[in-house]
Coordinates of C-alpha atoms in Angstrom, one line a residue:
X1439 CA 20.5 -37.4 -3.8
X1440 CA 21.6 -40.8 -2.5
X1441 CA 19.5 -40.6 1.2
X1442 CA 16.1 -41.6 1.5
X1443 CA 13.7 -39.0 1.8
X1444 CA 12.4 -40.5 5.0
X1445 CA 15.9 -40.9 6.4
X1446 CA 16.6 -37.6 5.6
X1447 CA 13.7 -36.1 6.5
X1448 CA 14.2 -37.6 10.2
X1449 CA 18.2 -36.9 10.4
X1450 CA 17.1 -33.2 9.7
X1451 CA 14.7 -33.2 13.0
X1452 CA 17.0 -35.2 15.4
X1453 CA 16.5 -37.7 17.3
X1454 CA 13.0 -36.4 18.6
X1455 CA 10.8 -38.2 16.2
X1456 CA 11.3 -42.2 15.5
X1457 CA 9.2 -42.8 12.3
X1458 CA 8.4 -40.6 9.3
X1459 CA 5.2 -38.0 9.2
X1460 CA 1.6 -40.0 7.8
X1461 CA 1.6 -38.9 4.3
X1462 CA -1.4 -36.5 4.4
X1463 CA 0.7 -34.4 7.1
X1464 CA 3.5 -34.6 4.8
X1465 CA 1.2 -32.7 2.0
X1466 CA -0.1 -29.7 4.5
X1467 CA 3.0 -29.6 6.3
X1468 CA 5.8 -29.0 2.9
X1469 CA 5.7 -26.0 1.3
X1470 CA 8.8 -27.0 -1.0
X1471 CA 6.2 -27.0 -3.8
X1472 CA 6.0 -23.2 -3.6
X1473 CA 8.7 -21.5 -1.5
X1474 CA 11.4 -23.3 -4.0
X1475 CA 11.4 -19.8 -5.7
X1476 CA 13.1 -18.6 -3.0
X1477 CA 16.8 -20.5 -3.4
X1478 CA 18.9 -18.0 -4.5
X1479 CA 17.8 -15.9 -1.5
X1480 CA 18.8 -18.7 0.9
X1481 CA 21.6 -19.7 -0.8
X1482 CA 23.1 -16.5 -0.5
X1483 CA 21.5 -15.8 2.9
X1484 CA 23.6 -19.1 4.1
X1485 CA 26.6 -18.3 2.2
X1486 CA 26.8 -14.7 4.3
X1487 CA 26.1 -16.7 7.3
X1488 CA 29.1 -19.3 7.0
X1489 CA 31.5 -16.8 5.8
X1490 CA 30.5 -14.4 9.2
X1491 CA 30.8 -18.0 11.5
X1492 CA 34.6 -18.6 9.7
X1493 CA 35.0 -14.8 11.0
X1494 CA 33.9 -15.1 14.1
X1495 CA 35.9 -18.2 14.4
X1496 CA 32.8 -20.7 15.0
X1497 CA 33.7 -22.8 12.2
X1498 CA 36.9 -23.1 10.3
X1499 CA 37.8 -21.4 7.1
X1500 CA 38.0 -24.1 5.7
X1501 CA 34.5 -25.6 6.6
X1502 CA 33.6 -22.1 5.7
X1503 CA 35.1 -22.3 2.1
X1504 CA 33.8 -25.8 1.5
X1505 CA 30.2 -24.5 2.1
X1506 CA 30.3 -21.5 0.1
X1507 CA 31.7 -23.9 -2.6
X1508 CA 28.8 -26.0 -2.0
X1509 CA 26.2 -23.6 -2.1
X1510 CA 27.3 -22.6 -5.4
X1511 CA 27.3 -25.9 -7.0
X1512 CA 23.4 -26.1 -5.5
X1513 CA 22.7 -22.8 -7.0
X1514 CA 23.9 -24.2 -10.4
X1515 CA 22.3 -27.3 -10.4
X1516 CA 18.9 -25.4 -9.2
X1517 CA 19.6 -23.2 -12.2
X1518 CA 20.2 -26.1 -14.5
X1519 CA 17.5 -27.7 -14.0
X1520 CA 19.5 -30.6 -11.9
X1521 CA 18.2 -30.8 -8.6
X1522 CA 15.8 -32.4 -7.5
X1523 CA 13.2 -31.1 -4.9
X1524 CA 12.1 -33.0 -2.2
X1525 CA 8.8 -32.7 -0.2
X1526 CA 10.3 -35.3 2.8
X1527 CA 12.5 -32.4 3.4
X1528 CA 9.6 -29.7 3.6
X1529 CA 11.1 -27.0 2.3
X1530 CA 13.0 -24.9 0.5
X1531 CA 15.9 -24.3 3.4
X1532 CA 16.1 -27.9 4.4
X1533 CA 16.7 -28.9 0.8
X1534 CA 19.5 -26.9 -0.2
X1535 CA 20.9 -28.1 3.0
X1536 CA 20.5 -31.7 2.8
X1537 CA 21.8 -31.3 -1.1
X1538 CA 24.8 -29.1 0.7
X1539 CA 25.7 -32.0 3.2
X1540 CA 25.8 -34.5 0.4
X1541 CA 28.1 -32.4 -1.7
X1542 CA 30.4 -31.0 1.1
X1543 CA 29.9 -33.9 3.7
X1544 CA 30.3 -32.9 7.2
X1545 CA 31.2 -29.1 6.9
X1546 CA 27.4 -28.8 5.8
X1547 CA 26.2 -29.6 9.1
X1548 CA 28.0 -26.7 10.3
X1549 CA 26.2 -24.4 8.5
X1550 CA 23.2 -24.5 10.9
X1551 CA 25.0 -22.9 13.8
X1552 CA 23.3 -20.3 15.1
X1553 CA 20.3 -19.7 13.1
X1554 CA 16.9 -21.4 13.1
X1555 CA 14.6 -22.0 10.2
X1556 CA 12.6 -19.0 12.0
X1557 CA 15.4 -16.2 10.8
X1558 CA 16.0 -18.3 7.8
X1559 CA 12.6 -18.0 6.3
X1560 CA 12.5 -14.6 7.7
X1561 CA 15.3 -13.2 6.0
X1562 CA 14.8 -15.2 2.8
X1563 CA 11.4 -13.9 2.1
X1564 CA 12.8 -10.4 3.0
X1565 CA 15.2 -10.4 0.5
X1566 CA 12.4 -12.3 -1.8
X1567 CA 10.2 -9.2 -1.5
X1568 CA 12.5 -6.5 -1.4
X1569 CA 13.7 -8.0 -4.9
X1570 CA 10.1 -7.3 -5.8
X1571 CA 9.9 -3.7 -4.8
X1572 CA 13.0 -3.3 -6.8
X1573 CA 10.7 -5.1 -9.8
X1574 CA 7.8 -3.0 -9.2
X1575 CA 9.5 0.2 -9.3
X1576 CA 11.3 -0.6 -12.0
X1577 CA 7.5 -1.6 -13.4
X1578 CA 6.5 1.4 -12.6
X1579 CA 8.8 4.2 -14.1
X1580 CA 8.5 2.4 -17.5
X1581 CA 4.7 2.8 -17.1
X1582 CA 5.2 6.8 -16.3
X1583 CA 7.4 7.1 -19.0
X1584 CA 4.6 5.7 -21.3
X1585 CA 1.8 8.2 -20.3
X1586 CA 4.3 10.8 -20.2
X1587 CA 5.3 10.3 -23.6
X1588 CA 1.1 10.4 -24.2
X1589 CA 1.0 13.7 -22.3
X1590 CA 3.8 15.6 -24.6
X1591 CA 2.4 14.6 -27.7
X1592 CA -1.3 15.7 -26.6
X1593 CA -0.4 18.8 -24.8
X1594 CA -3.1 20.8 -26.3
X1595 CA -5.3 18.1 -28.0
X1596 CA -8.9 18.9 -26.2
X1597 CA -10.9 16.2 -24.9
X1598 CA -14.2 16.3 -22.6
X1599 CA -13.3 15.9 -19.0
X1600 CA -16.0 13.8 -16.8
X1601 CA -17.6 13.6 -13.2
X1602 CA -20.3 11.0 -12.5
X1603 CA -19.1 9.8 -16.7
X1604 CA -21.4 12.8 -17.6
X1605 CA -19.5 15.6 -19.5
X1606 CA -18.1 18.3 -17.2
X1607 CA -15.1 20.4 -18.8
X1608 CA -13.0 20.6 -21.1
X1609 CA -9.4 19.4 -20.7
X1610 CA -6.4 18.2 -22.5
X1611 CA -5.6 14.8 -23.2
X1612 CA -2.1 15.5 -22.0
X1613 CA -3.5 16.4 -18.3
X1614 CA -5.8 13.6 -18.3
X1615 CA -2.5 11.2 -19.7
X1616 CA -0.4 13.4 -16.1
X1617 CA -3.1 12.4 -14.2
X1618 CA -2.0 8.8 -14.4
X1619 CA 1.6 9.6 -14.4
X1620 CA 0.6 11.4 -10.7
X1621 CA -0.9 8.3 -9.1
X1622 CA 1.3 6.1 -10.4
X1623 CA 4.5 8.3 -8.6
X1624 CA 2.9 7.9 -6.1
X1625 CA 2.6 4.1 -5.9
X1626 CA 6.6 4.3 -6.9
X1627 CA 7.0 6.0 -3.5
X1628 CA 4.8 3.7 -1.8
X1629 CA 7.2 1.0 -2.8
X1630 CA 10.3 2.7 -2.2
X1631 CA 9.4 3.7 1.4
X1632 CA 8.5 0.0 2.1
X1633 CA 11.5 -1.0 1.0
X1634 CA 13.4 1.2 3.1
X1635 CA 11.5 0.2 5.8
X1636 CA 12.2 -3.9 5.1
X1637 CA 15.7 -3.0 4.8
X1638 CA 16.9 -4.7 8.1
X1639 CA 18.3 -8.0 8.3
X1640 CA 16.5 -10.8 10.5
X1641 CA 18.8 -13.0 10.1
X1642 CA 21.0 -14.1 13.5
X1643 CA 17.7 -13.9 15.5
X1644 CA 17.6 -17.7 15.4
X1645 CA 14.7 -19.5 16.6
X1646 CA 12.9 -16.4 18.8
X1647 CA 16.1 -15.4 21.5
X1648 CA 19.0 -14.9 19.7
X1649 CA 21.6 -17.4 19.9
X1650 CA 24.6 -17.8 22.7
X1651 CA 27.3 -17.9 20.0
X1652 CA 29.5 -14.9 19.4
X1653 CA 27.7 -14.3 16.6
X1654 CA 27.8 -10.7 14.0
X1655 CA 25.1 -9.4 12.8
X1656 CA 26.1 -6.6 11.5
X1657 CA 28.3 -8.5 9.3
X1658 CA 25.4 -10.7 7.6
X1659 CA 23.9 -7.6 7.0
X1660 CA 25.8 -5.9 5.2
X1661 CA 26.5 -8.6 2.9
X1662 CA 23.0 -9.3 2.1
X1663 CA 22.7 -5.4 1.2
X1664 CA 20.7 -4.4 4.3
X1665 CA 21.0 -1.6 6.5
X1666 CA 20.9 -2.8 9.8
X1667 CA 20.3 -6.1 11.5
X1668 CA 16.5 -6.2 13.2
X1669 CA 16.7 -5.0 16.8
X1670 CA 14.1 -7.1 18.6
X1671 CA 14.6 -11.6 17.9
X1672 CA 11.0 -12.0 18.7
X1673 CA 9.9 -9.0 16.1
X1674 CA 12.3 -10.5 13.9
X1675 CA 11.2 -14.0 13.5
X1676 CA 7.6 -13.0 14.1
X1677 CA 6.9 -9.9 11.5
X1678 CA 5.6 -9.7 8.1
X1679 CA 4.8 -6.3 8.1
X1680 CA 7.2 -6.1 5.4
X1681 CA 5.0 -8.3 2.7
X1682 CA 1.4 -6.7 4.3
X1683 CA 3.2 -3.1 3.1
X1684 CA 4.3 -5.1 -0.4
X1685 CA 0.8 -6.1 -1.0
X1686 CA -0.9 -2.8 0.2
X1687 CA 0.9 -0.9 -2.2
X1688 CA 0.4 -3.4 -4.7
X1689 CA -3.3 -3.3 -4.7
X1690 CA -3.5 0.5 -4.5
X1691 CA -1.7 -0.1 -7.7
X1692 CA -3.8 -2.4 -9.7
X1693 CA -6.5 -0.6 -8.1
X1694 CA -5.2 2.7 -10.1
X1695 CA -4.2 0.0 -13.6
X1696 CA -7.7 -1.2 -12.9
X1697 CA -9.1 2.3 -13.1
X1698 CA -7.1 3.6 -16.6
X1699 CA -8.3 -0.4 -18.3
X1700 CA -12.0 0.8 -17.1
X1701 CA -11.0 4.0 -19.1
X1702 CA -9.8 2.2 -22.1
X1703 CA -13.2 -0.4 -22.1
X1704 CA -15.2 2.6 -22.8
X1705 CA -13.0 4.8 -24.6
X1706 CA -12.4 2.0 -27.2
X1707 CA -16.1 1.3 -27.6
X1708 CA -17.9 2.1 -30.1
X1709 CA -20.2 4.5 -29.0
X1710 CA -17.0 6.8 -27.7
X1711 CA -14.0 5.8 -30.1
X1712 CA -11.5 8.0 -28.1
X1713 CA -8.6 5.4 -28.8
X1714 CA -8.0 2.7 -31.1
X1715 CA -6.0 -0.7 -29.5
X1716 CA -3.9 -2.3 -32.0
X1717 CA -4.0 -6.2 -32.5
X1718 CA -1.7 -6.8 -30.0
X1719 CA -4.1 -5.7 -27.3
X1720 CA -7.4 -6.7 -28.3
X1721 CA -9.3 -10.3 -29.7
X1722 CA -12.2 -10.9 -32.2
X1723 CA -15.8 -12.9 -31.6
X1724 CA -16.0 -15.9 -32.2
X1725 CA -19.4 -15.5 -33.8
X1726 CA -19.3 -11.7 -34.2
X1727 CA -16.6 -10.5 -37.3
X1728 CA -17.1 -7.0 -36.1
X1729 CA -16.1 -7.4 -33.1
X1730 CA -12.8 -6.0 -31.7
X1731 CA -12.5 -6.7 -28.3
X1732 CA -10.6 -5.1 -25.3
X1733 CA -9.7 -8.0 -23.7
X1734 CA -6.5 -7.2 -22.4
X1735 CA -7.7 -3.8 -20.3
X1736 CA -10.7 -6.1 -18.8
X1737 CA -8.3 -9.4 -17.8
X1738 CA -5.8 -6.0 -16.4
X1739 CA -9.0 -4.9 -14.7
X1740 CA -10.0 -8.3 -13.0
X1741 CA -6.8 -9.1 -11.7
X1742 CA -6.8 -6.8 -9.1
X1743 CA -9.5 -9.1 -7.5
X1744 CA -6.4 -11.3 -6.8
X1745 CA -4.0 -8.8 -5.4
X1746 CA -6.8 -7.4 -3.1
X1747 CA -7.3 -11.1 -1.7
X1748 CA -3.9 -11.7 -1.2
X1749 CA -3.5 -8.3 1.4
X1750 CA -7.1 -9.7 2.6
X1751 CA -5.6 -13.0 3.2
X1752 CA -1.9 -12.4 4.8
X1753 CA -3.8 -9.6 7.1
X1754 CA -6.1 -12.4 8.0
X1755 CA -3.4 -15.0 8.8
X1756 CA -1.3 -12.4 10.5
X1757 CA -4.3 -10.9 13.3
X1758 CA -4.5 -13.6 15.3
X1759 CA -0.9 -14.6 15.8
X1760 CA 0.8 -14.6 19.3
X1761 CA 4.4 -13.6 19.3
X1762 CA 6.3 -15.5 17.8
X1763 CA 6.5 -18.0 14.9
X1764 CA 3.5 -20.2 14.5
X1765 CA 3.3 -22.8 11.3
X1766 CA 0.3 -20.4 10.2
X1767 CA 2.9 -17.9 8.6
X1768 CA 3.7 -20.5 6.0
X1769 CA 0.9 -19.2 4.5
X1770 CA 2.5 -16.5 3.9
X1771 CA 4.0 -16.9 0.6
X1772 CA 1.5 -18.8 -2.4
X1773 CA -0.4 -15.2 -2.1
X1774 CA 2.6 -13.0 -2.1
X1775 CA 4.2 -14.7 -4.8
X1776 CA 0.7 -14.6 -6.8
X1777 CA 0.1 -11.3 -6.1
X1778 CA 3.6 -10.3 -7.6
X1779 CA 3.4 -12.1 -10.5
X1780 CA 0.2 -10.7 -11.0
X1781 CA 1.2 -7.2 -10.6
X1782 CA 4.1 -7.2 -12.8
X1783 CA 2.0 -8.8 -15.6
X1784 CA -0.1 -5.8 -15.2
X1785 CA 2.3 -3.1 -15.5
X1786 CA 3.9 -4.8 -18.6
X1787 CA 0.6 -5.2 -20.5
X1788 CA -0.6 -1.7 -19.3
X1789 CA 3.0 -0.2 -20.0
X1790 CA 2.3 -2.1 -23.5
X1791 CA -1.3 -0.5 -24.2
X1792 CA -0.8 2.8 -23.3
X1793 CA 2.5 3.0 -25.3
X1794 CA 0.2 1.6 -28.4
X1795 CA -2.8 3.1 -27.8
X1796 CA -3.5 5.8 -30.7
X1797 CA -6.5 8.8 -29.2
X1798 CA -8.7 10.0 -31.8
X1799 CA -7.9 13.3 -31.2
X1800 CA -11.0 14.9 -33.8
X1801 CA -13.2 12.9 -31.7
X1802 CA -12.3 13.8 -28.4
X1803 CA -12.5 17.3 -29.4
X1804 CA -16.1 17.0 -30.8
X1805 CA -16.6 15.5 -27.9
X1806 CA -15.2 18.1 -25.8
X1807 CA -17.2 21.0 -27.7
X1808 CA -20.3 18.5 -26.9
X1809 CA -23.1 17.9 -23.1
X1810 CA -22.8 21.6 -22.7
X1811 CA -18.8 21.7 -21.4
X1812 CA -18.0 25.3 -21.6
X1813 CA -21.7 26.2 -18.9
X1814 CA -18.5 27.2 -16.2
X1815 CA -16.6 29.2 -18.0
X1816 CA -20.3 31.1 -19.0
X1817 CA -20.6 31.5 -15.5
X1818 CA -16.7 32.7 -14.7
X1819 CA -17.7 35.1 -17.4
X1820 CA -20.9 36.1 -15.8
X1821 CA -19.0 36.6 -12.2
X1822 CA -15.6 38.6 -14.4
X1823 CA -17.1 40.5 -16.7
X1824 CA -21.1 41.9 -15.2
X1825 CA -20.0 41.3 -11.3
X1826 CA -23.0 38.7 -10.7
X1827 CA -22.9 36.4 -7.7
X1828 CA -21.4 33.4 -8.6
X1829 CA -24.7 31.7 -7.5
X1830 CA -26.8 34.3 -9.4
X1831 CA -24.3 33.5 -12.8
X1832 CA -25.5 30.0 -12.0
X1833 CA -28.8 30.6 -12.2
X1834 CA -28.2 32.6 -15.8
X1835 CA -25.8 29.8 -16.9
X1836 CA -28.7 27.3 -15.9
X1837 CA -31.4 28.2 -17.7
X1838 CA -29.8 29.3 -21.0
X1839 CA -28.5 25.8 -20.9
X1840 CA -32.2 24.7 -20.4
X1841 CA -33.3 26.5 -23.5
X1842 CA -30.3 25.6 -25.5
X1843 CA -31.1 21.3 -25.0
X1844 CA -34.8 22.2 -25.4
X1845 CA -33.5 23.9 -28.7
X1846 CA -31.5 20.7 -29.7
X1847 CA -28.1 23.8 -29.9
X1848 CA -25.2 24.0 -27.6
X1849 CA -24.4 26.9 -25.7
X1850 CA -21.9 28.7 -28.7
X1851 CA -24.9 28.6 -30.8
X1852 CA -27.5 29.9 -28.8
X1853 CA -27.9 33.8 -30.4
X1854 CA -26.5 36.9 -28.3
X1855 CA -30.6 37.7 -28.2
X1856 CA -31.3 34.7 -27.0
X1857 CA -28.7 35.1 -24.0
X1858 CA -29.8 38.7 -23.4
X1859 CA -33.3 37.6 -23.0
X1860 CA -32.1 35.9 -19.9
X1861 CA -29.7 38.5 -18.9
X1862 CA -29.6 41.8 -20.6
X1863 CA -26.4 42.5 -19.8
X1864 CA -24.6 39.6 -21.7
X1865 CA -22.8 41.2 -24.7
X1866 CA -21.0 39.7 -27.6
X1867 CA -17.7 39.1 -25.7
X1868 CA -19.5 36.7 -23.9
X1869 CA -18.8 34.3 -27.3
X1870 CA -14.7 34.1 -26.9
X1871 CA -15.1 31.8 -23.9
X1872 CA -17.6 29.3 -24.9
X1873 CA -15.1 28.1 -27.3
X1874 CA -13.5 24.3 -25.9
X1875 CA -10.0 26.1 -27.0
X1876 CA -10.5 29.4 -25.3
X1877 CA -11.7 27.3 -21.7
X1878 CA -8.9 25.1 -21.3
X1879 CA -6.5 28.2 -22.1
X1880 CA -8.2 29.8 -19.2
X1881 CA -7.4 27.1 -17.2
X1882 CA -4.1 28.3 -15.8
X1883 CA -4.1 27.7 -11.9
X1884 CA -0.9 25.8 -11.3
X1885 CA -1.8 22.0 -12.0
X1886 CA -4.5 23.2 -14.1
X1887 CA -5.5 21.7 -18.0
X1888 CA -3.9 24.7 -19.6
X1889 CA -1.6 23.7 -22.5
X1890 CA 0.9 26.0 -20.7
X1891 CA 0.8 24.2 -17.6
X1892 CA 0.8 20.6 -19.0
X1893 CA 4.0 21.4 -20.8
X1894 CA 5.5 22.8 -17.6
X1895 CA 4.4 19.1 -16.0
X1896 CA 5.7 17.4 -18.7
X1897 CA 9.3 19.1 -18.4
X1898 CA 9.2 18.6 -14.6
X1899 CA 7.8 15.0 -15.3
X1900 CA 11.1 14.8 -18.0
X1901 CA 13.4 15.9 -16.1
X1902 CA 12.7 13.7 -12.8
X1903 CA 12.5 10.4 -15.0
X1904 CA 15.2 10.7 -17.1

């Protein structure tokens, strides 16, 4: 670039100002540092705007085809590692531009007609964000794909299931694996309905009114892939609902990768050795040899702290805004950025682990057959077979599991006198059901742990992934 950064900086604002910004309002006031990720967005958000001007006969074609010429030799050099950002010229929009004029001389001081920085930034972080919805779901469906492939090969491998971490029932590793490939669908559709929703083009709004030339927005639109232009100017320069929804469904999503690295801390310890983590996911002590730690699932766990303060923080920027663009939305972006780095990081590395996890399966099932698991199915037997209450089989079910801990025994091996003792109507059948295989084969209620029912998931899960 052959202007001065203060020359420039001043030619960009007009004649309103007469000497350059003090240097410490420079540093708050540029967010070129930052929102330089966001070139090719504006370069192709200005490249739709000057080919609808030369349509619209604002400027000429050939003005028109000098900028798009421009732009392109800007994207390259930005790509090459060529150009050379400015903080004189604030940001991001006013750099390409200035870069633009120098290239294409005057024709690039046409290509501000009719838009402000307001709809620029508006539109660029759009498209920004909507690229990372597209990311994310992307993300995401390689992640189901991974616990699906979990769930087929552990259809029927039994495992303890857990409320309050305390053994409850047992299920199958495959329904626990579905589990994950549920929530995580639905944070897929969270970011496909706020894409659908961002899918309107601000751009054309101009500074807050709309702008006097016969501009199309319908045009710019469609070439940047949108549906529709934004109907309101003052909505559209002044909304960022669009990257509040982007963040909200990003940290319901770390929140539910947070949950599944909590899960693989403990099952990887020692003391429950439900999975072994490969080298790729795990580090030693440096004073410890034994030590193989899960370091990957606890950074994956932790980062959610930063994806929760990003929605924290935009929400927080956002509440107190009048209508319509105030210099406080420029903080808008480190945190968004941040939070999507931060996200896709964590579905790679989770996608990573769970594809490379290994479950023990002979020690989930001792675990399973373990902490008294099958006391429900006593009780559904109790209710089935001799008519009791369901709160009276409780009772029963209750105190033969009292005497089978005091006994140091689990229920199966408590003796039929034993059980008749308590209940003398408790015959031998009663056996066949306090077996971990025989209670998650009963399971059968559609979305149940059933080996019969996971496979059906598994199929449907199949079939809708691809």
């Amino acid at each position: 670039m052959t202007q001065s950064k203060d020359a420039a900086a001043n030619a960009m604002w007009g004649g309103r100002f007469a000497s350059g910004p003090d240097a410490i309002m420079t540093a708050i006031n540029a967010s070129i540092g930052f929102d330089q990720r966001m070139y090719a967005q504006d370069i192709a958000g200005s490249r739709a705007h000057a080919a609808m001007l030369a349509a619209q006969g604002i400027i000429s074609d050939n003005d028109a085809k000098a900028i798009g010429e421009g732009l392109l030799t800007v994207l390259s050099e930005i790509e090459g590692g060529k150009f050379t950002f400015s903080t004189a010229l604030e940001d991001i929009h006013l750099n390409v531009e200035s870069r633009l004029t120098e290239i294409v001389g005057e024709a690039g001081k046409r290509l501000h007609t009719g838009r402000s920085r307001n709809d620029q930034v508006a539109v660029d972080f759009r498209l920004w964000v909507r690229d990372q919805c597209d990311a994310a779901i992307a993300g995401l469906t390689a992640l189901m794909k991974a616990f699906l492939a979990q769930a087929e090969a552990g259809t029927d491998w039994v495992m303890p299931g857990f409320t309050h971490l305390q053994t409850a029932q047992p299920v199958t590793w495959g329904h626990h694996m579905l589990a994950y490939v549920e929530m995580f669908a639905r944070d897929r559709s969270r970011f496909e309905d706020a894409r659908k929703r961002m899918n309107e083009c601000p751009l054309g709004a101009a500074a807050l009114a709309g702008t006097s030339f016969p501009i199309d927005r319908h045009a710019t639109a469609k070439a940047l892939g949108f549906d529709r232009p934004t109907a309101n100017s003052l909505d559209s320069v002044s909304d960022r609902d669009f990257a509040l929804e982007f963040l909200s469904a990003s940290s319901i999503c770390a929140m539910h990768l947070s949950r599944f690295a909590e899960e693989l801390v403990i099952w990887s310890s020692a003391q429950f050795r439900f999975v072994r983590l490969s080298d790729k996911w795990t580090t030693g002590s440096s004073i410890m040899p034994q030590k193989k730690n899960p370091d990957a699932a606890e950074l994956l766990r932790a980062k959610l702290g930063r994806i929760l303060g990003a929605t924290v923080a935009l929400f927080t920027i956002m509440k107190g805004l009048a209508l319509t663009y105030s210099k406080d939305m420029q903080e808008d972006k480190e945190q968004t950025f941040d939070a999507a780095d931060t996200l896709m990081l964590g579905l790679a590395a989770m996608t990573g682990m769970v594809s490379d996890m290994a479950a023990n399966r002979d020690v989930l099932r001792m675990a399973a057959a373990s902490g008294f698991s099958t006391a429900t199915d006593l009780a559904d037997w109790l209710v089935r077979r001799l008519g009791l209450p369901f709160r009276d089989a409780h009772h029963v079910t209750g105190t033969l599991v009292a005497i089978a801990e005091k006994a140091g025994i689990d229920l199966p091996d408590l003796t039929l006198a034993q059980m008749q003792a308590v209940h003398a109507g408790i015959t031998a059948e009663v056996f066949e059901v306090l077996g971990v295989d025989n209670s998650v084969n009963s399971r059968v209620s559609y979305g149940g742990t059933a080996p019969l029912r996971v496979a059906e998931q598994v199929a449907r899960w199949k079939a809708a992934l691809g």
